[in-house]
N, CA, C, O and CB atoms as a CASP TS submission, in Angstrom:
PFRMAT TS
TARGET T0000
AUTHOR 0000-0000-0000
METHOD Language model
MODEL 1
PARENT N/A
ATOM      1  N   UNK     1      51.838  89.941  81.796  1.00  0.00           N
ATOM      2  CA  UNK     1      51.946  89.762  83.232  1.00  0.00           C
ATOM      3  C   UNK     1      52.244  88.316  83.576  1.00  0.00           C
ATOM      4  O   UNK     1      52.967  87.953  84.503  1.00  0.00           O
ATOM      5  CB  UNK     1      50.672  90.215  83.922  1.00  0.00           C
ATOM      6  N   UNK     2      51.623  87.558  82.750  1.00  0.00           N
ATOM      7  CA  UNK     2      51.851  85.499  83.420  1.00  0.00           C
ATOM      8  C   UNK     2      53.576  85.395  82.975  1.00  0.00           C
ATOM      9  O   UNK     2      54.421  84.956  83.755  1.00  0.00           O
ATOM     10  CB  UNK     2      50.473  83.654  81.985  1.00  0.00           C
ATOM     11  N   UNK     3      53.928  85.952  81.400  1.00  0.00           N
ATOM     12  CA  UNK     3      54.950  85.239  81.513  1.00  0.00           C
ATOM     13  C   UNK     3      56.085  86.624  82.063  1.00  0.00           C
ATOM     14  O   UNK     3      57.128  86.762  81.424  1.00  0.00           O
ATOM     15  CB  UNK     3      55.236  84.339  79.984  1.00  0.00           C
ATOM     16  N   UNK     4      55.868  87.333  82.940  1.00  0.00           N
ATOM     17  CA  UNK     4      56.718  87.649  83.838  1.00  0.00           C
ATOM     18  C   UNK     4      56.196  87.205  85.204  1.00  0.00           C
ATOM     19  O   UNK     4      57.004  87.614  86.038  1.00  0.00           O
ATOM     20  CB  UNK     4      56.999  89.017  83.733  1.00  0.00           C
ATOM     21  N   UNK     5      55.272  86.596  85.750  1.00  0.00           N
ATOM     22  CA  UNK     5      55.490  86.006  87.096  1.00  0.00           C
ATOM     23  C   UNK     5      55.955  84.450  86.771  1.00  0.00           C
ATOM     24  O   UNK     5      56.573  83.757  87.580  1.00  0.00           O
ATOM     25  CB  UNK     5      54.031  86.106  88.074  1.00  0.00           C
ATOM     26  N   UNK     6      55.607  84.079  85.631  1.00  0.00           N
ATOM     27  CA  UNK     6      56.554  82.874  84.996  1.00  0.00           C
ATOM     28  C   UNK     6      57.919  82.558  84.965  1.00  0.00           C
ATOM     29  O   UNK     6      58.569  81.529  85.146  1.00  0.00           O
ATOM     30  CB  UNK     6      56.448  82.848  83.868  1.00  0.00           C
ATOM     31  N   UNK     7      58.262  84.108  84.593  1.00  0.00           N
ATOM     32  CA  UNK     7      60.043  83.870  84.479  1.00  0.00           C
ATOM     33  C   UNK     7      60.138  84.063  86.143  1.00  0.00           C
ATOM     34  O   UNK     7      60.752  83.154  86.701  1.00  0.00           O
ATOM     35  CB  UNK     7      61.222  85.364  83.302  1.00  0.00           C
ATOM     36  N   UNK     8      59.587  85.176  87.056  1.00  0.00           N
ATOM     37  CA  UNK     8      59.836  85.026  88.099  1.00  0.00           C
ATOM     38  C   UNK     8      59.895  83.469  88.961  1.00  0.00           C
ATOM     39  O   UNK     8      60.873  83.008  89.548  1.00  0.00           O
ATOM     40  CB  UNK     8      59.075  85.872  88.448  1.00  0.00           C
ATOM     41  N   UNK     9      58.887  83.015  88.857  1.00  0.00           N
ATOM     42  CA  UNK     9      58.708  82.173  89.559  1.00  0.00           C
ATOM     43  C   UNK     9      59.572  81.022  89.028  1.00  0.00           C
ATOM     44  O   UNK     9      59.916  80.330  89.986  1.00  0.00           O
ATOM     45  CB  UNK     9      57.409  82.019  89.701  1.00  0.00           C
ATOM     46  N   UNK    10      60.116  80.490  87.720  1.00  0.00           N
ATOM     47  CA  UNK    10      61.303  79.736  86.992  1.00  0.00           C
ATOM     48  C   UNK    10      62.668  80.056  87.606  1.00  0.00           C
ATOM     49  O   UNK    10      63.653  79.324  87.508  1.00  0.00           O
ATOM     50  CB  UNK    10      61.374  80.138  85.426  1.00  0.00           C
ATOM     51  N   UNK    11      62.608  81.550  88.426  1.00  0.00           N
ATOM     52  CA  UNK    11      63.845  81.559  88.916  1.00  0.00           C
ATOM     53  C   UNK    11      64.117  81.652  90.564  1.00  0.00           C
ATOM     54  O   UNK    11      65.138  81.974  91.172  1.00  0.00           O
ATOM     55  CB  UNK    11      64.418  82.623  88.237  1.00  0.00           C
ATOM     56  N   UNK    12      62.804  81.242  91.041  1.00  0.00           N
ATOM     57  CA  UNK    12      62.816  80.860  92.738  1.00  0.00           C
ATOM     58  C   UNK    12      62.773  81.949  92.939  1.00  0.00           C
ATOM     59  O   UNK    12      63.729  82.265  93.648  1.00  0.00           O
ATOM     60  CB  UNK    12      63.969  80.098  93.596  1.00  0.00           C
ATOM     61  N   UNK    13      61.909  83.096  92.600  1.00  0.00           N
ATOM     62  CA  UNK    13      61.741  84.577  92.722  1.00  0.00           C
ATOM     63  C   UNK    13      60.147  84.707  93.512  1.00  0.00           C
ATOM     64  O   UNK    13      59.869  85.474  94.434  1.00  0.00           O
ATOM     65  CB  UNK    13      61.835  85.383  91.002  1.00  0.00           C
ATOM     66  N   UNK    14      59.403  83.901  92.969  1.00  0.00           N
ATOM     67  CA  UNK    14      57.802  84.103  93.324  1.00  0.00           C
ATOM     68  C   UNK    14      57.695  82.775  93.041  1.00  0.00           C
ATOM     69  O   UNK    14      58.374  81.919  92.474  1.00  0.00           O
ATOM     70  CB  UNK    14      56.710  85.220  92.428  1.00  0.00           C
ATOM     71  N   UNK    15      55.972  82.899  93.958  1.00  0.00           N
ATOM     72  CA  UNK    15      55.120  81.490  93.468  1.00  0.00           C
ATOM     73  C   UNK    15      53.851  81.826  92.799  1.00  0.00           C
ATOM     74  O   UNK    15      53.102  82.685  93.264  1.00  0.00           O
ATOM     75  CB  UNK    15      54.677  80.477  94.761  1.00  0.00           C
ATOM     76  N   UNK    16      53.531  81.029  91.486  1.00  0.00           N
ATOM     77  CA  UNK    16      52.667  81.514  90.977  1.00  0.00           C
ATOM     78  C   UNK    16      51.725  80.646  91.214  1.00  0.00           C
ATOM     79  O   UNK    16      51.819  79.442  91.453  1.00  0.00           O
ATOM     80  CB  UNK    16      52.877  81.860  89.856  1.00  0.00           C
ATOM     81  N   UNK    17      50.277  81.713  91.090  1.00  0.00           N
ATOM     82  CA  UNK    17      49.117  81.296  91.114  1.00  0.00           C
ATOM     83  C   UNK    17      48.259  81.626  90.063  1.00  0.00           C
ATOM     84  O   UNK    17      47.927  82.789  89.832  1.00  0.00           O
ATOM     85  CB  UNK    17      48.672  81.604  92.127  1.00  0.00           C
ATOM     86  N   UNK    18      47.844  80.558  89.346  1.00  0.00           N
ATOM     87  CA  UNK    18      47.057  80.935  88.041  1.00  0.00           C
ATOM     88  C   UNK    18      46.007  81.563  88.644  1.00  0.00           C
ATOM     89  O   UNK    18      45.707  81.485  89.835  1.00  0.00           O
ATOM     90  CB  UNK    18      46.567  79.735  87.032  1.00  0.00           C
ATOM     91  N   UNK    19      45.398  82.254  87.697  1.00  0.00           N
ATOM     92  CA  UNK    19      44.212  82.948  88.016  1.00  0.00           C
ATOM     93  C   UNK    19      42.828  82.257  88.142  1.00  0.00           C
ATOM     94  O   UNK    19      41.973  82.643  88.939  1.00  0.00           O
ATOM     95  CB  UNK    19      44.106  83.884  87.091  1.00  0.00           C
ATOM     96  N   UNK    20      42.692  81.356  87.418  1.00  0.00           N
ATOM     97  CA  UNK    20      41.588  79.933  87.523  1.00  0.00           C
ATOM     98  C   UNK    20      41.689  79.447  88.304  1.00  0.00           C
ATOM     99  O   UNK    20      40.632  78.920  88.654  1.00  0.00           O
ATOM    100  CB  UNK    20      41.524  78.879  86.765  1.00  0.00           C
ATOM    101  N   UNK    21      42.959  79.159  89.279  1.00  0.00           N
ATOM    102  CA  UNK    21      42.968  78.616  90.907  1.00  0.00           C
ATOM    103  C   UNK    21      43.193  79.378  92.021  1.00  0.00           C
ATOM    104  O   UNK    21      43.668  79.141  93.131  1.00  0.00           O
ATOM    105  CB  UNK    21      43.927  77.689  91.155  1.00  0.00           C
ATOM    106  N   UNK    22      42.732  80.376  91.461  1.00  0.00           N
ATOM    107  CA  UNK    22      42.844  81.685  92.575  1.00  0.00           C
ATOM    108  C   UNK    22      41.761  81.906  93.642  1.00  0.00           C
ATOM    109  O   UNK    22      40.967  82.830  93.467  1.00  0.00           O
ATOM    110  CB  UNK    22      42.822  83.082  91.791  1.00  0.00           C
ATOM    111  N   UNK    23      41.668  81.148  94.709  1.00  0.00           N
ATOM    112  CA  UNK    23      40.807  81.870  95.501  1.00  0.00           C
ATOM    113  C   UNK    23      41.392  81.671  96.823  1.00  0.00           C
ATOM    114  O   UNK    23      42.262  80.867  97.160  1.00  0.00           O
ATOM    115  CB  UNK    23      39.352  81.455  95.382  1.00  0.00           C
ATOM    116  N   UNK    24      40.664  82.682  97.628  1.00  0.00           N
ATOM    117  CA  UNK    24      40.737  83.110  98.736  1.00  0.00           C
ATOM    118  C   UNK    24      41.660  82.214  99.710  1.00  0.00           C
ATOM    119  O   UNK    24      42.509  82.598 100.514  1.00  0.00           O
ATOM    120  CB  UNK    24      39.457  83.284  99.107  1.00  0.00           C
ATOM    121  N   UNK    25      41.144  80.609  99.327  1.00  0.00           N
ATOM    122  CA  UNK    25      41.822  79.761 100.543  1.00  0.00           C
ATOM    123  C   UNK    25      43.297  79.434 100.102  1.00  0.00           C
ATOM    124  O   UNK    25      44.386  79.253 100.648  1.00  0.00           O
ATOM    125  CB  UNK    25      40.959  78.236 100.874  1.00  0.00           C
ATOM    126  N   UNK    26      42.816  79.451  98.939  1.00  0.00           N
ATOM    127  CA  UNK    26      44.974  79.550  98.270  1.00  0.00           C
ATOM    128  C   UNK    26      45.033  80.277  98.410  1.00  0.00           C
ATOM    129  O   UNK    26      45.291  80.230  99.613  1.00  0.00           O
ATOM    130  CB  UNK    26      45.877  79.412  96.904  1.00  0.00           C
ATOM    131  N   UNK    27      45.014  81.597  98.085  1.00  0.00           N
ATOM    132  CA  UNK    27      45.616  82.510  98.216  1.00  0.00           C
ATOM    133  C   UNK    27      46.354  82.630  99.821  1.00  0.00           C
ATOM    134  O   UNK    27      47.539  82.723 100.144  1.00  0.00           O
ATOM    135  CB  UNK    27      44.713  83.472  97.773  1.00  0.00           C
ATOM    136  N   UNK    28      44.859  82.573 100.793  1.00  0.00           N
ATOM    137  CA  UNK    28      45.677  82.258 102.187  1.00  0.00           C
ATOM    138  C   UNK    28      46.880  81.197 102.610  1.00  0.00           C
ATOM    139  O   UNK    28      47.862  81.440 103.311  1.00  0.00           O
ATOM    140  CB  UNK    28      44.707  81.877 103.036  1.00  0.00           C
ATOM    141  N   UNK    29      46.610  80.281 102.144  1.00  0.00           N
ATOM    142  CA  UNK    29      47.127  78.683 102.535  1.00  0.00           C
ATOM    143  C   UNK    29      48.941  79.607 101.986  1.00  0.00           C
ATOM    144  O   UNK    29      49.899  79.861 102.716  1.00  0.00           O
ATOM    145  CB  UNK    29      46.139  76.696 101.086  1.00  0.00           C
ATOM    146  N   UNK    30      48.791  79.841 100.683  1.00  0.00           N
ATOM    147  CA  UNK    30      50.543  80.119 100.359  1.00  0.00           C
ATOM    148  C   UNK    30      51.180  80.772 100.769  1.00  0.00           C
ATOM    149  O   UNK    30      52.349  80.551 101.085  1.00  0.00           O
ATOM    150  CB  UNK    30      51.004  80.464  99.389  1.00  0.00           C
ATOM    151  N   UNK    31      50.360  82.123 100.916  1.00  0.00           N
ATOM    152  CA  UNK    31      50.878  83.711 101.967  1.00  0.00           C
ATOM    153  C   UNK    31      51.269  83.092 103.369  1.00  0.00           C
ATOM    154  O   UNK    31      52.170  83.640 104.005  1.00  0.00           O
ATOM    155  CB  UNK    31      49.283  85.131 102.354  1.00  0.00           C
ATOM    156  N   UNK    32      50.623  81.954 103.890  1.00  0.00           N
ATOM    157  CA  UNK    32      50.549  81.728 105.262  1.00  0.00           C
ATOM    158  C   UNK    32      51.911  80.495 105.395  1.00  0.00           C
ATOM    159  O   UNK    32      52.599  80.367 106.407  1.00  0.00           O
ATOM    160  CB  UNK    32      48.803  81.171 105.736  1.00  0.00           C
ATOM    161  N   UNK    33      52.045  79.805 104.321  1.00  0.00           N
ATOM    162  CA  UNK    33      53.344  79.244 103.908  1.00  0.00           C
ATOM    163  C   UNK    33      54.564  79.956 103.807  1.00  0.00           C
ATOM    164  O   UNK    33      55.458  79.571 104.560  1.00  0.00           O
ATOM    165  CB  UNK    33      53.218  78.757 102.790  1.00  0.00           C
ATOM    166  N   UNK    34      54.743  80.650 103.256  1.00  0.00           N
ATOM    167  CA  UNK    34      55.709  81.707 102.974  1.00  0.00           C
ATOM    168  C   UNK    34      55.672  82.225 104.422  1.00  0.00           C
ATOM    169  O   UNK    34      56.568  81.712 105.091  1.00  0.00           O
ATOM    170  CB  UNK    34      55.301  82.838 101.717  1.00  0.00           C
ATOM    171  N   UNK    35      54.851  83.144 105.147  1.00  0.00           N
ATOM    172  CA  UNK    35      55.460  83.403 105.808  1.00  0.00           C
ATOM    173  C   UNK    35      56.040  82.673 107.384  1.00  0.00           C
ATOM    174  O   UNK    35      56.588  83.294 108.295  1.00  0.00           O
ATOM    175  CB  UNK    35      54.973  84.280 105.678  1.00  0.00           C
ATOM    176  N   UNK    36      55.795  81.538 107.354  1.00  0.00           N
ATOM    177  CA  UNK    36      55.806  80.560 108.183  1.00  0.00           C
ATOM    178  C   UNK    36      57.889  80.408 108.026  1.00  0.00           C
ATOM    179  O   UNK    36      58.723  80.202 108.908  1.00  0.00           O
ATOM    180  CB  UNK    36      54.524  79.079 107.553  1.00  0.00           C
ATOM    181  N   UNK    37      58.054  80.625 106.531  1.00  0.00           N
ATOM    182  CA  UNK    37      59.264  79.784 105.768  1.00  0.00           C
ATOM    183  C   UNK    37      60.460  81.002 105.855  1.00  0.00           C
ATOM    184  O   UNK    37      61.216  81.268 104.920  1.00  0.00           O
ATOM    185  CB  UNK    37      58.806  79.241 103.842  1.00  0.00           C
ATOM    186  N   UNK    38      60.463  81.690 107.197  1.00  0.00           N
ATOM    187  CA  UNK    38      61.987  82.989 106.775  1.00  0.00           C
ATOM    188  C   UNK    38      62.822  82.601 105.856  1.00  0.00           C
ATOM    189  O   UNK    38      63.238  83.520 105.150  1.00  0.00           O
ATOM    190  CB  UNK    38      63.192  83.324 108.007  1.00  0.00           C
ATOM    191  N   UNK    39      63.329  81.243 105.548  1.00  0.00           N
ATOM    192  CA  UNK    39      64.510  80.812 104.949  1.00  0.00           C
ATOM    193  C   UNK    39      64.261  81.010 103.206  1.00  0.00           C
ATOM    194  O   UNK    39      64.894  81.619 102.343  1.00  0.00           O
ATOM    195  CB  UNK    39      64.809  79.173 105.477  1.00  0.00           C
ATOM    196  N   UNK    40      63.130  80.252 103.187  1.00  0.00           N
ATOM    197  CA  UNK    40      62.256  80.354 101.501  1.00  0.00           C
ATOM    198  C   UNK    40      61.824  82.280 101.223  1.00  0.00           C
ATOM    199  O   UNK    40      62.028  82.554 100.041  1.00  0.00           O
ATOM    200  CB  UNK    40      60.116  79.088 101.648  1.00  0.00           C
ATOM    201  N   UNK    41      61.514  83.035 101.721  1.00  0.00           N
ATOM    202  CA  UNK    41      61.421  84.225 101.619  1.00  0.00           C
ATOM    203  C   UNK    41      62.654  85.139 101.601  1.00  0.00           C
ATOM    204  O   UNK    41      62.760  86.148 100.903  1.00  0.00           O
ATOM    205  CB  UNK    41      60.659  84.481 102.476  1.00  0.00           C
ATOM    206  N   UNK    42      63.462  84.721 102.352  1.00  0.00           N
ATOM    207  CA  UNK    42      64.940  85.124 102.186  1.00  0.00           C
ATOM    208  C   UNK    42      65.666  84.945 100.987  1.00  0.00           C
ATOM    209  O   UNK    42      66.229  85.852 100.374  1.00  0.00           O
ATOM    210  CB  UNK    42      65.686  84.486 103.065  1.00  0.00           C
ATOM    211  N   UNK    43      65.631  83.455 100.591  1.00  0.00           N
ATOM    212  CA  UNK    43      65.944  83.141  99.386  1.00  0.00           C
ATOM    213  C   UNK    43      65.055  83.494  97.907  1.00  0.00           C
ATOM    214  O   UNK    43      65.590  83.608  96.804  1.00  0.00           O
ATOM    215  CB  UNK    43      66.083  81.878  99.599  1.00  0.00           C
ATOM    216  N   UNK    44      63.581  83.631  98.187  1.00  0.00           N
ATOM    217  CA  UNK    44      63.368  84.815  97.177  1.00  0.00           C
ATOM    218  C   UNK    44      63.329  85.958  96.994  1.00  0.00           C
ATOM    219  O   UNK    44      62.776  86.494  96.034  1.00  0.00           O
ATOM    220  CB  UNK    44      62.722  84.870  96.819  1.00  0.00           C
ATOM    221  N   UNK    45      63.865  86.468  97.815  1.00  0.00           N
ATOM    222  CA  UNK    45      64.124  88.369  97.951  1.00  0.00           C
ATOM    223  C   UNK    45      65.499  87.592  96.977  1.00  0.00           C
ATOM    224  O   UNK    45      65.517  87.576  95.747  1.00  0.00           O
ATOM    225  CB  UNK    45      64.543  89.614 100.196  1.00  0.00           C
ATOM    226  N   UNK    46      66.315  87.136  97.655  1.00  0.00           N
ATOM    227  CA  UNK    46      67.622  87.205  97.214  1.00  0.00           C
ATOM    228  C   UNK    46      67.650  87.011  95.487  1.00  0.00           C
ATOM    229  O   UNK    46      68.383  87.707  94.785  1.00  0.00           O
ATOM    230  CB  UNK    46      68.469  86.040  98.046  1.00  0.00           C
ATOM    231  N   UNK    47      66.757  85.982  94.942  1.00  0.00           N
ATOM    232  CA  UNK    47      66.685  85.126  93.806  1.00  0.00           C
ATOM    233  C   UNK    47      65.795  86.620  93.113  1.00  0.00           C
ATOM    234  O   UNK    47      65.900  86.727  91.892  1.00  0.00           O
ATOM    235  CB  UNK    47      65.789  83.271  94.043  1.00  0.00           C
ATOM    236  N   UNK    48      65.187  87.422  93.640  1.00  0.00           N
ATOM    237  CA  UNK    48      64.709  88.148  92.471  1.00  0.00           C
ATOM    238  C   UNK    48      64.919  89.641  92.564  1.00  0.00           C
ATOM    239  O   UNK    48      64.246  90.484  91.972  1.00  0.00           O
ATOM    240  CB  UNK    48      63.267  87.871  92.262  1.00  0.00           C
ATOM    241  N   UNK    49      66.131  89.911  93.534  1.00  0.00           N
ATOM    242  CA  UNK    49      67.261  90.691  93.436  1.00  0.00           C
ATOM    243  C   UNK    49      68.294  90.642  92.129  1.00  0.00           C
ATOM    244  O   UNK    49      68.578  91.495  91.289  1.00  0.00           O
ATOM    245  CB  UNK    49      67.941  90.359  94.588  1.00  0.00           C
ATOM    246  N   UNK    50      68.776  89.120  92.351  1.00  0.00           N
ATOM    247  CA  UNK    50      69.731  88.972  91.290  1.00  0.00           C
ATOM    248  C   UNK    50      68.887  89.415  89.902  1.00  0.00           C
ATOM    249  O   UNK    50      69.463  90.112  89.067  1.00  0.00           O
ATOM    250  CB  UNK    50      70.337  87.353  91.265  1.00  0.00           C
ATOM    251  N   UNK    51      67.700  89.044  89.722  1.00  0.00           N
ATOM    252  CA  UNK    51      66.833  89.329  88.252  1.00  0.00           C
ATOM    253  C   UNK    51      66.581  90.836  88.072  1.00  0.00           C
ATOM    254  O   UNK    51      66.211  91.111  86.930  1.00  0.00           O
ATOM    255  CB  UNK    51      65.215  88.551  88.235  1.00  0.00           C
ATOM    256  N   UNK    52      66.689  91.881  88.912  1.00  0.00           N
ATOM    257  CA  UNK    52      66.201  93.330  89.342  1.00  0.00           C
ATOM    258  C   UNK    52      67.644  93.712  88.051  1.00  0.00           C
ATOM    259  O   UNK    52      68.724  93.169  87.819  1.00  0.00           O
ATOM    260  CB  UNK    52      66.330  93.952  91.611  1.00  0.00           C
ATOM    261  N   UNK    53      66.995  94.776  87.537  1.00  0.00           N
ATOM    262  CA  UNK    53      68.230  95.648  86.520  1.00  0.00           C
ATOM    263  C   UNK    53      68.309  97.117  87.400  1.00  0.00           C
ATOM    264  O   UNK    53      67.785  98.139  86.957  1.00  0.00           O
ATOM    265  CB  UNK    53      67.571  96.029  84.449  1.00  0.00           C
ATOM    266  N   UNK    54      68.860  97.088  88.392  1.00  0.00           N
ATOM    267  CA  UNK    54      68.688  98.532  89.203  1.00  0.00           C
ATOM    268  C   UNK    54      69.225  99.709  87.906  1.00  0.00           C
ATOM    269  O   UNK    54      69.182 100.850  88.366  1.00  0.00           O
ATOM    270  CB  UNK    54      69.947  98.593  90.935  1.00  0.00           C
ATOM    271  N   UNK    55      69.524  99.692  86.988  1.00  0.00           N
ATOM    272  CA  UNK    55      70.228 100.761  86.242  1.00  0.00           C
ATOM    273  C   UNK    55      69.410 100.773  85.224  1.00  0.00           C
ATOM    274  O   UNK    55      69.937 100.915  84.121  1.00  0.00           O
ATOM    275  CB  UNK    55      71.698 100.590  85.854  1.00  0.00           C
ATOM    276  N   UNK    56      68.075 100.644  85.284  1.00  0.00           N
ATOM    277  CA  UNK    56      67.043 100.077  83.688  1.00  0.00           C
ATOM    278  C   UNK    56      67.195 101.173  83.210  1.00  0.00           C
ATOM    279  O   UNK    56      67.927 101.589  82.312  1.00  0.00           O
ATOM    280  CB  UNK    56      65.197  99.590  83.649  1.00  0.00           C
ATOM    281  N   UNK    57      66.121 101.859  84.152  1.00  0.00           N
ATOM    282  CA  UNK    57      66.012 103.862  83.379  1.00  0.00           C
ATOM    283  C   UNK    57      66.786 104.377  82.722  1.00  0.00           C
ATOM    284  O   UNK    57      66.356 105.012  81.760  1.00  0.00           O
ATOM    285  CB  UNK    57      66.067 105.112  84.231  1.00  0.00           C
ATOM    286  N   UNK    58      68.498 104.313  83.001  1.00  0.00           N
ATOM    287  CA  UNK    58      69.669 104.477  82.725  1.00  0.00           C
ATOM    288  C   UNK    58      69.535 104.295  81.249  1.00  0.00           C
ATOM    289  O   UNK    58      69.360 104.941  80.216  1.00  0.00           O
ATOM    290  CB  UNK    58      70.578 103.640  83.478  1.00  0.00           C
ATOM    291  N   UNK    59      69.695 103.178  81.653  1.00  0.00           N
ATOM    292  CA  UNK    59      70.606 102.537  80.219  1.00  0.00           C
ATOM    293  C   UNK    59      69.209 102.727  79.178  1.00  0.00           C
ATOM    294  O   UNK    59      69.561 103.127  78.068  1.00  0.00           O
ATOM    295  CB  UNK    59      71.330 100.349  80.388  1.00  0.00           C
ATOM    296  N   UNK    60      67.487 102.495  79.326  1.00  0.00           N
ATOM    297  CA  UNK    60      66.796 103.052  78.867  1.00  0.00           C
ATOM    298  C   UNK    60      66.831 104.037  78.071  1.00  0.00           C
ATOM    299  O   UNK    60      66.610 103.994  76.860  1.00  0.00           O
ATOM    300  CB  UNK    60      66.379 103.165  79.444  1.00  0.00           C
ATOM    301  N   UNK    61      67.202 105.282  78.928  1.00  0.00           N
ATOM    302  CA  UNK    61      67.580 106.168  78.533  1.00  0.00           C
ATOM    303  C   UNK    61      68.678 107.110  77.569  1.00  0.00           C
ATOM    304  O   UNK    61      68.696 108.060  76.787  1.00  0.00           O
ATOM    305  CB  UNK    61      67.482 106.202  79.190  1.00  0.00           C
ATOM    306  N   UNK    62      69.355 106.346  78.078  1.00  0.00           N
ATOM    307  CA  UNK    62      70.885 106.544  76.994  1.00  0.00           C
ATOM    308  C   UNK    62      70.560 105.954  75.691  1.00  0.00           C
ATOM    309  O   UNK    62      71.023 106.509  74.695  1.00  0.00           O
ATOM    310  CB  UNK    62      72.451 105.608  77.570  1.00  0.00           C
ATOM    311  N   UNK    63      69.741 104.782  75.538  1.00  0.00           N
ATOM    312  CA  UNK    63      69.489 104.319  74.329  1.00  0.00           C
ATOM    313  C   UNK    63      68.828 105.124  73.696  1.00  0.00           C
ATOM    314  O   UNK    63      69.479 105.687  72.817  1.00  0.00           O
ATOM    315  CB  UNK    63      68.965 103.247  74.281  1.00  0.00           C
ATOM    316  N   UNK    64      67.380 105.534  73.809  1.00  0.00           N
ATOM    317  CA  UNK    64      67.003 106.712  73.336  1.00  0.00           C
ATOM    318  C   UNK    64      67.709 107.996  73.114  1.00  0.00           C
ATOM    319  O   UNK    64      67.384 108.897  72.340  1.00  0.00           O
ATOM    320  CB  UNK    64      66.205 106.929  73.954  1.00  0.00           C
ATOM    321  N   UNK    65      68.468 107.953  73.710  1.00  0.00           N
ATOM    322  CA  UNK    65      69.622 109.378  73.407  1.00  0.00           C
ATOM    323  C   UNK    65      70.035 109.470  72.260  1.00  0.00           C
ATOM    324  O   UNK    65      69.898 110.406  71.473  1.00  0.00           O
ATOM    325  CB  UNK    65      70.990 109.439  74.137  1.00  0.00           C
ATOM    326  N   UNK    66      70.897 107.860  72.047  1.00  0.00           N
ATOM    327  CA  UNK    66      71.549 107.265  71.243  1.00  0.00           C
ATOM    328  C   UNK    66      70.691 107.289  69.926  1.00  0.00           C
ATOM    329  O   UNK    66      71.133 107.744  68.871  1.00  0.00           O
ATOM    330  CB  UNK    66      71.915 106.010  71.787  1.00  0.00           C
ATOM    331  N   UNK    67      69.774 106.908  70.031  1.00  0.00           N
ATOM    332  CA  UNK    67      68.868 106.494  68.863  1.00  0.00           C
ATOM    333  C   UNK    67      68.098 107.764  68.381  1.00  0.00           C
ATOM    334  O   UNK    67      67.634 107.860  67.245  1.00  0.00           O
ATOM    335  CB  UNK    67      67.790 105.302  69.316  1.00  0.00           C
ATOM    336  N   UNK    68      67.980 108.926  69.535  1.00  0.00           N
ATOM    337  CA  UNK    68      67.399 110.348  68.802  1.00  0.00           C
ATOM    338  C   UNK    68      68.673 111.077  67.945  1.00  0.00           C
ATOM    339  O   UNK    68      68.509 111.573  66.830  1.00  0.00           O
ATOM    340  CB  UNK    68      66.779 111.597  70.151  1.00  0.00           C
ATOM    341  N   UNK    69      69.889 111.054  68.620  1.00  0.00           N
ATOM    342  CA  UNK    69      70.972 111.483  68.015  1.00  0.00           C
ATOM    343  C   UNK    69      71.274 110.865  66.676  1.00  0.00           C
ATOM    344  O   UNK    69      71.772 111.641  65.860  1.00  0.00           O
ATOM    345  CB  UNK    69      71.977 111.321  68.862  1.00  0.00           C
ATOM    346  N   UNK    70      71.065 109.582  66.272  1.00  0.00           N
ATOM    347  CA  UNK    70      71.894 108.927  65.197  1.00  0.00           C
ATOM    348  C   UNK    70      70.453 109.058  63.959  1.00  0.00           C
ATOM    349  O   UNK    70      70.621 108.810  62.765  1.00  0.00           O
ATOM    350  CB  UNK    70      72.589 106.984  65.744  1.00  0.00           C
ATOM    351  N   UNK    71      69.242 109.442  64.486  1.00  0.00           N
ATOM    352  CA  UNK    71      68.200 109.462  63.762  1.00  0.00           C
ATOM    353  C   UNK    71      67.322 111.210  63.415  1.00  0.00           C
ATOM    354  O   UNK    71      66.337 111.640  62.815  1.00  0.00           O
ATOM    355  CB  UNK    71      67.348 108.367  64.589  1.00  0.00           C
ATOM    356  N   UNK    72      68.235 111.618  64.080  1.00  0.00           N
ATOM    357  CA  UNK    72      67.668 113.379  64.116  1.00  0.00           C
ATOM    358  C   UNK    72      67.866 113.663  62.618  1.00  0.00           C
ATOM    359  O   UNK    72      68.805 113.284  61.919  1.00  0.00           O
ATOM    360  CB  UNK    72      68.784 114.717  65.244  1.00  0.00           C
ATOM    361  N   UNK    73      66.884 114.345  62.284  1.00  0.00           N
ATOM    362  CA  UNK    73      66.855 114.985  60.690  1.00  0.00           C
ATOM    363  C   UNK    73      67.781 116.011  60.676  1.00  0.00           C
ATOM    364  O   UNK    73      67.973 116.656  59.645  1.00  0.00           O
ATOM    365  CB  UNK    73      65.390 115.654  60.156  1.00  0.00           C
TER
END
């Protein structure tokens, strides 16, 4: 889970918050940042759009196809 809100957040996707500095008033203070920031929230929808594989299952899937077919007894 860290080093995928890691890569997220490396790509202006999210902001991370370690879990050791996690409390309540950060947690508020950033949520309340963000949403203060349309422009910064815009730009991370957008930034972790581009990272989204909308076709995962797909191609998931076909691989396993691939790999039951070439491995079937």
């Amino acid at each position: 889970q860290k080093y995928n809100a890691q890569v997220l957040e490396k790509n202006g996707a999210a902001i991370l918050i370690e879990e050791k500095e996690l409390r309540q008033i950060k947690l508020l203070s950033k949520a309340s940042e963000l949403l203060k920031d349309e422009q910064k929230l815009k730009q991370m929808s957008h930034n972790s759009k581009k990272l989204g594989k909308p076709d995962a299952l797909n191609e998931i899937l076909s691989e396993m196809e691939n790999f039951l077919k070439t491995n079937a007894a």
